Coordinates of C-alpha atoms in Angstrom, one line a residue:
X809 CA 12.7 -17.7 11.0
X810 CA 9.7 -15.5 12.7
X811 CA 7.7 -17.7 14.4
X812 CA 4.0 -15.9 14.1
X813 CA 2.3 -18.5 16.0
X814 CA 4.2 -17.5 18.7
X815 CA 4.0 -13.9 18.0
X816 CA 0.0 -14.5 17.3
X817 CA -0.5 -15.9 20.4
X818 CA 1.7 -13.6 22.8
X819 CA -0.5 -10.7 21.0
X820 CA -3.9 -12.0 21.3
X821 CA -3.0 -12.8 24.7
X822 CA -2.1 -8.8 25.7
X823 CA -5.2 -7.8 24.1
X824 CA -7.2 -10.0 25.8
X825 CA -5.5 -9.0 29.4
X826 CA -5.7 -5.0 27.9
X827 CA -9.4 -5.6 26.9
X828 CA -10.4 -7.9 30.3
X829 CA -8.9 -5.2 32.3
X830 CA -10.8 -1.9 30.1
X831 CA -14.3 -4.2 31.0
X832 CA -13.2 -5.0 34.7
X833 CA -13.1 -1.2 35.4
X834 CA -15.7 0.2 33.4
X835 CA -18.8 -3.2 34.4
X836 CA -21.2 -0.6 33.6
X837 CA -20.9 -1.9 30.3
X838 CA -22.7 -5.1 31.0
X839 CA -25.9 -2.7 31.6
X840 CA -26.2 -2.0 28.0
X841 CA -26.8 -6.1 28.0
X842 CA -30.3 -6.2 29.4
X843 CA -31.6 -5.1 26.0
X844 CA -30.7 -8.4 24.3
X845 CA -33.4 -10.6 23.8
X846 CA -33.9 -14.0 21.8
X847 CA -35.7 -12.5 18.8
X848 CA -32.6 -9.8 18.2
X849 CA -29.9 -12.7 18.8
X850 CA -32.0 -14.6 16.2
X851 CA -31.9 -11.7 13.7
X852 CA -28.3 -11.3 13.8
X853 CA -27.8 -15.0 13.7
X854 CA -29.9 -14.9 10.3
X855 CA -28.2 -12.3 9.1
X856 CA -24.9 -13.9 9.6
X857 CA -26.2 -17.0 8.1
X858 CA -27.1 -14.8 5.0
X859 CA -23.8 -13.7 4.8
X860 CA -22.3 -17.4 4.9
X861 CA -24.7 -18.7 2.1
X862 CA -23.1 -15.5 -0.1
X863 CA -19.8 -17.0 0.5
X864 CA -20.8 -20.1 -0.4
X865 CA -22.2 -19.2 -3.9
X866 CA -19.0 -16.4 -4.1
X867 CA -16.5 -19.9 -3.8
X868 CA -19.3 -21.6 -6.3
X869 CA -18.6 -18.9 -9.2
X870 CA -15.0 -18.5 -8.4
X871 CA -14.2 -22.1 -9.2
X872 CA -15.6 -22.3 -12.5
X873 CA -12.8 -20.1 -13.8
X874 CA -11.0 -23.2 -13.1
X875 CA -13.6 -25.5 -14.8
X876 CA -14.7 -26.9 -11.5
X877 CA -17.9 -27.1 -10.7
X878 CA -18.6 -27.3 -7.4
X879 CA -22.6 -27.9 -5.8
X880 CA -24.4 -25.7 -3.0
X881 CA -23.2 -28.6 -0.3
X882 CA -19.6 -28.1 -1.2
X883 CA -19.5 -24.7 -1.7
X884 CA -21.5 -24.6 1.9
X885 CA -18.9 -26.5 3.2
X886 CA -15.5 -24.4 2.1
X887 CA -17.6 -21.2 3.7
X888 CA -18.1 -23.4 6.8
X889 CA -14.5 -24.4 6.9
X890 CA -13.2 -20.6 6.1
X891 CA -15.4 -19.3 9.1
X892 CA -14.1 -21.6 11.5
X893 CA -10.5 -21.4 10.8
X894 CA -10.5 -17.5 10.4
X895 CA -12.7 -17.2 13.5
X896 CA -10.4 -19.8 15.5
X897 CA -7.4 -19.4 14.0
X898 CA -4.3 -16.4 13.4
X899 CA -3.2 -15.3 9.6
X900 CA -6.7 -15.6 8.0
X901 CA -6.2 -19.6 8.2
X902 CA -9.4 -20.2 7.1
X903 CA -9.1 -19.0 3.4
X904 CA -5.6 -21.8 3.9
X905 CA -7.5 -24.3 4.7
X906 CA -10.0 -23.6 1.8
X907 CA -7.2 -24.4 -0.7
X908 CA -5.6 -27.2 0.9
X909 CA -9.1 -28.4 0.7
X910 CA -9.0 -28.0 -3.0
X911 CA -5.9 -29.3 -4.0
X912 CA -6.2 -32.1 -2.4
X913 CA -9.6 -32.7 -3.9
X914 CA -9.3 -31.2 -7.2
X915 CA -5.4 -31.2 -7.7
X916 CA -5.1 -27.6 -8.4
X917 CA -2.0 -26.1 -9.4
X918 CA -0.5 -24.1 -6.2
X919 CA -0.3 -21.2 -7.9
X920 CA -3.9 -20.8 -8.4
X921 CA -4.6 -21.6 -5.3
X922 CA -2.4 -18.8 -4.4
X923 CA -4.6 -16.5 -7.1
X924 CA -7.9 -18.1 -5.6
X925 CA -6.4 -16.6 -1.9
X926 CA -5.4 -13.6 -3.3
X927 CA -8.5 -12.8 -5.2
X928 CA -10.5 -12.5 -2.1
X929 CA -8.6 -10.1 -0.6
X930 CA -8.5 -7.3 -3.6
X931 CA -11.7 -7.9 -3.8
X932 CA -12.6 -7.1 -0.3
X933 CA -10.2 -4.7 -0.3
X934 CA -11.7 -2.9 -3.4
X935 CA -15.0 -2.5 -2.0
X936 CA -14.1 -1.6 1.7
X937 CA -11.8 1.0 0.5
X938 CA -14.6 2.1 -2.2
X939 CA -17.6 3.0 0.7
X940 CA -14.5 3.9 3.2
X941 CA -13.5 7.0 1.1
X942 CA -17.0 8.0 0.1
X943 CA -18.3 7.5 3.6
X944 CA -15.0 9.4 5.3
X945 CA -15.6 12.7 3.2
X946 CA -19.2 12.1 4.4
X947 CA -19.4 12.1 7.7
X948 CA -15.8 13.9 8.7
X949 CA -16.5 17.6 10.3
X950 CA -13.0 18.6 9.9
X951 CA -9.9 16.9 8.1
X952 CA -7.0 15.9 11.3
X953 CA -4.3 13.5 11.2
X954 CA -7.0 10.5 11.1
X955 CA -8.9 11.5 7.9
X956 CA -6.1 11.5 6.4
X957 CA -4.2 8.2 7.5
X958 CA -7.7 6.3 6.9
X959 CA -7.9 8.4 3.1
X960 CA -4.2 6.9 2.6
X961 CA -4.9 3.8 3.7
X962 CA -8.1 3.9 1.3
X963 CA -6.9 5.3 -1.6
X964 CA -4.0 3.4 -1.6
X965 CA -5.8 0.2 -1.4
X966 CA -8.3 1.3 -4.0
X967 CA -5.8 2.0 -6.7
X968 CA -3.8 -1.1 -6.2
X969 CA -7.4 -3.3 -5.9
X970 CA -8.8 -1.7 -9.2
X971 CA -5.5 -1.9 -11.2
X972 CA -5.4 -5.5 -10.5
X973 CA -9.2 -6.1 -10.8
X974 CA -9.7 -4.3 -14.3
X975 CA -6.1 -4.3 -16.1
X976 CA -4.6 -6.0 -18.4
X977 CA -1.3 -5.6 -17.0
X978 CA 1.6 -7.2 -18.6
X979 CA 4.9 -9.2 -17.8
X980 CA 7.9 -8.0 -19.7
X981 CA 9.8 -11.4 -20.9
X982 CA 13.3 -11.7 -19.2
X983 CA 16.1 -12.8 -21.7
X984 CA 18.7 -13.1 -18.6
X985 CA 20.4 -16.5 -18.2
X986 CA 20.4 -17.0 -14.3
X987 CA 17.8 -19.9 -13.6
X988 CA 16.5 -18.0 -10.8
X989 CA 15.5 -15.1 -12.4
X990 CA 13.9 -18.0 -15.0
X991 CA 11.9 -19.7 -12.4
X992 CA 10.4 -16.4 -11.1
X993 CA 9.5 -14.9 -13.7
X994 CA 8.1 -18.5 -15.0
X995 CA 6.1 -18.6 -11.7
X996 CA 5.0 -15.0 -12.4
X997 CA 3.4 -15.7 -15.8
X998 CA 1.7 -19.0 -14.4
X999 CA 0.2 -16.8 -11.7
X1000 CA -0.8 -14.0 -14.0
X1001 CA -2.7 -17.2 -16.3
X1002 CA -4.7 -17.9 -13.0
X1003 CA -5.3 -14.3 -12.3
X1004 CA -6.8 -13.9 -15.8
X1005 CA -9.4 -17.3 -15.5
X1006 CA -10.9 -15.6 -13.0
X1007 CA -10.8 -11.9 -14.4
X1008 CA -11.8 -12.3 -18.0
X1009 CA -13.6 -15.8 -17.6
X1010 CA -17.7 -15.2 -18.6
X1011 CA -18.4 -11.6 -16.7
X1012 CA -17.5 -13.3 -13.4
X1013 CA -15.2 -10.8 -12.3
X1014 CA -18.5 -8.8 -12.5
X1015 CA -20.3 -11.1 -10.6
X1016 CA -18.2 -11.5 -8.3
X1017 CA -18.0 -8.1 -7.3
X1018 CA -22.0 -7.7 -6.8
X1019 CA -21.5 -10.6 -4.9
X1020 CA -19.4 -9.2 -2.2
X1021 CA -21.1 -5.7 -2.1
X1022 CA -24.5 -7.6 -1.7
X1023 CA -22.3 -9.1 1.4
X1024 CA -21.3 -6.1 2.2
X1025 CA -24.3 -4.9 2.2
X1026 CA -25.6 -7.3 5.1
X1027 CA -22.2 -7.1 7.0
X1028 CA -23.5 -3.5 7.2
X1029 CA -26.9 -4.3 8.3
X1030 CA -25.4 -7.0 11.2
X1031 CA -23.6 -3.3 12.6
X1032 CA -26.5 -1.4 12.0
X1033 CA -29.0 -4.0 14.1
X1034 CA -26.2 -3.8 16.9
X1035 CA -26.1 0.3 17.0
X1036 CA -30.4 0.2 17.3
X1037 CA -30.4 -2.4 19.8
X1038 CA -28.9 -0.5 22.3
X1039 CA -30.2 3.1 20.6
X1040 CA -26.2 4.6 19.4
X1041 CA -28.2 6.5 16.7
X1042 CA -25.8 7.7 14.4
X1043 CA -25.9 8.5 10.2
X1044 CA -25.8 5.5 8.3
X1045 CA -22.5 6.7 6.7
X1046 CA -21.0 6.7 10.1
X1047 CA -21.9 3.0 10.4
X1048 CA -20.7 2.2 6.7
X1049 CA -17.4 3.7 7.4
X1050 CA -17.2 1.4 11.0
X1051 CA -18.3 -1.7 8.8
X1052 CA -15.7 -0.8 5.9
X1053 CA -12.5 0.0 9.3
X1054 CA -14.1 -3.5 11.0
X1055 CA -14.2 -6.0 7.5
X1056 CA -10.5 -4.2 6.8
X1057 CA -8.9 -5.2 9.9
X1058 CA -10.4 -8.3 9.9
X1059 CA -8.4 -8.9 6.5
X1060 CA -4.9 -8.5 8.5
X1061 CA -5.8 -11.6 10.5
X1062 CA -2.6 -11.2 12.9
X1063 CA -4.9 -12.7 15.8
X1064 CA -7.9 -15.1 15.6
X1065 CA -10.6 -13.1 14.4
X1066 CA -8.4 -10.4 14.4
X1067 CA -8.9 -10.2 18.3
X1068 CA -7.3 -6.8 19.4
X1069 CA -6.7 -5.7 15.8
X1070 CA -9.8 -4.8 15.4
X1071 CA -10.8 -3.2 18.3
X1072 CA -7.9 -1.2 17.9
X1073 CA -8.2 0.4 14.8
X1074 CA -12.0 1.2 15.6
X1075 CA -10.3 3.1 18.7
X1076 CA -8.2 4.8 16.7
X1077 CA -11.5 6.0 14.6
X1078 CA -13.6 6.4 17.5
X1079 CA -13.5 10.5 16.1
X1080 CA -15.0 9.5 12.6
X1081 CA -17.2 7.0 13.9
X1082 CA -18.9 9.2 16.4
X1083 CA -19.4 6.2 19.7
X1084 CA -17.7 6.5 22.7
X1085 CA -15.2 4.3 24.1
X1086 CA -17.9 2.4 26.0
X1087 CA -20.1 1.8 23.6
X1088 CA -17.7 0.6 20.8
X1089 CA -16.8 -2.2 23.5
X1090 CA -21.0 -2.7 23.6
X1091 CA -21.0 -3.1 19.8
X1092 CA -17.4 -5.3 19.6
X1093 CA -18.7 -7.5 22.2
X1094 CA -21.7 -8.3 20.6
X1095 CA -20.2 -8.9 17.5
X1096 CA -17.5 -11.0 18.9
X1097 CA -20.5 -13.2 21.0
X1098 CA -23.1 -13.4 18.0
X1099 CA -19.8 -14.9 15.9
X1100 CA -19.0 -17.1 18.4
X1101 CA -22.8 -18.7 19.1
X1102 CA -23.2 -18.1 14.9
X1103 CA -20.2 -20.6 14.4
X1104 CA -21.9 -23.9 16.1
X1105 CA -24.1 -24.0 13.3
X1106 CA -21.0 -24.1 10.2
X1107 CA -19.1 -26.2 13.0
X1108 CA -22.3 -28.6 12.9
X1109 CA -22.0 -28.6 9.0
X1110 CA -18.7 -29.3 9.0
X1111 CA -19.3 -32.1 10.9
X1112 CA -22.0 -33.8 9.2
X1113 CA -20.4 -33.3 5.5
X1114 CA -17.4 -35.1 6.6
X1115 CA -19.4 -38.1 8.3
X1116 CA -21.6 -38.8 4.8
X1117 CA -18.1 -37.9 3.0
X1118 CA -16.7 -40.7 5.5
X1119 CA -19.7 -43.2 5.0

């Protein structure tokens, strides 16, 4: 058996030693930092709390496909809990800890937790890829082999997000014999259930979906506050496709925070995106030290729900 914590840790540990030694011999970098001040920190900060409180009230709709309502506090708190662990932790741990959360407190079947997990993703995916292709034939002077690994990637992800999202898509019933093939396909049609509470329950696939480009939407601004601050003017299309390559590889979640994966794939765009080397390490930094300082205050949360809980 593949041990990925193993694997997680080894990786984020040669980013890290790649990425220390990139910033060792280029400390002009740390110039670009004079520009900071309290009253942009605490713009981004607000921002990011924005973007918390959406995915609190995007947990809060989700559940009442499954006839659970849960209040602002709760909802609040499985955001909080999500941050952290995907912040802190490798595999997008965060979203597992959300539905361990849930089935122990509302007894949920696994397999809708496993639709609840899954959910999220195709409809990040759906929206990322959406502005990603728009914004690539945008702002792309000539089509090389990046435009067309990143329309790929996009279109791919697009169709398989949409057929999921809006389909009715059916499950032929097996007549075979072998109790295997019985329990899967079983499992399969439990799953599909799940998947269409949440898809045909009251519009909320609807509202679900201007939920998370709303969040999108200040995911962008976050990026856009971070390209002003230190003057990298460049088209707003060039920053939606950065925000659309930074939310996608956050998704893969191979590292905490997707540390290295990231950066990398931003690298790999630097072309489309239209920074230099040194400034996308300006704008990753920031991010990664405004996420960091932004996660005392869902850590605090997290601590004070579970002491009244514990009262």
């Amino acid at each position: 058996m593949i041990d990925y914590k193993k694997y997680s840790i080894l990786l984020t540990v040669f980013f890290l030693i790649v990425g220390g030694f990139y910033i060792y011999n280029n400390s002009k970098i740390f110039d670009y930092f004079e520009l900071l001040n309290i009253k942009i920190i605490f713009y981004l900060l607000a921002v990011k709390f924005i973007t918390l409180f959406l995915n609190a009230l995007f947990n809060k709709d989700l559940m009442k496909a499954f006839e659970i309502d849960l209040n602002i506090n709760e909802s609040f708190y499985l955001a909080s809990m999500t941050y952290i662990g995907n912040l802190l932790l490798p595999g997008r741990l965060g979203g597992s800890l959300r539905l361990a959360y849930l089935k122990k407190r509302y007894n949920l079947e696994s397999i809708y937790l496993l639709d609840i997990f899954v959910y999220f993703f195709v409809v990040s995916i759906f929206i990322n890829a959406f502005f990603g292709i728009i914004s690539l034939f945008i702002v792309s002077d000539f089509y090389n082999l990046n435009f067309f690994i990143w329309l790929l990637i996009f279109l791919f992800s697009f169709g398989i997000s949409f057929y999921l999202l809006f389909t009715k898509f059916k499950l032929n019933k097996t007549n075979t014999n072998i109790n295997l093939m019985k329990k899967l396909y079983n499992i399969l049609e439990t799953a599909k259930e799940g998947w269409m509470k949440i898809t045909e329950y009251k519009n909320l696939n609807r509202r679900l979906i201007i939920l998370y480009v709303i969040n999108y939407f200040f995911f962008f601004l976050e990026i856009m506050l971070i390209f002003n601050i230190f003057s990298f003017a460049r088209g707003l299309l060039n920053i939606v496709f950065y925000n659309s390559v930074s939310v996608f590889s956050n998704l893969i979640g191979l590292t905490p925070g997707s540390i290295g994966i990231k950066e990398s794939l931003l690298i790999f765009s630097l072309d489309i995106i239209s920074l230099d080397l040194n400034q996308l390490f300006v704008v990753a930094i920031v991010e990664r030290l405004i996420a960091i300082l932004f996660a005392l205050i869902p850590f605090l949360y997290l601590f004070l729900f579970n002491k009244i809980q514990n009262k």
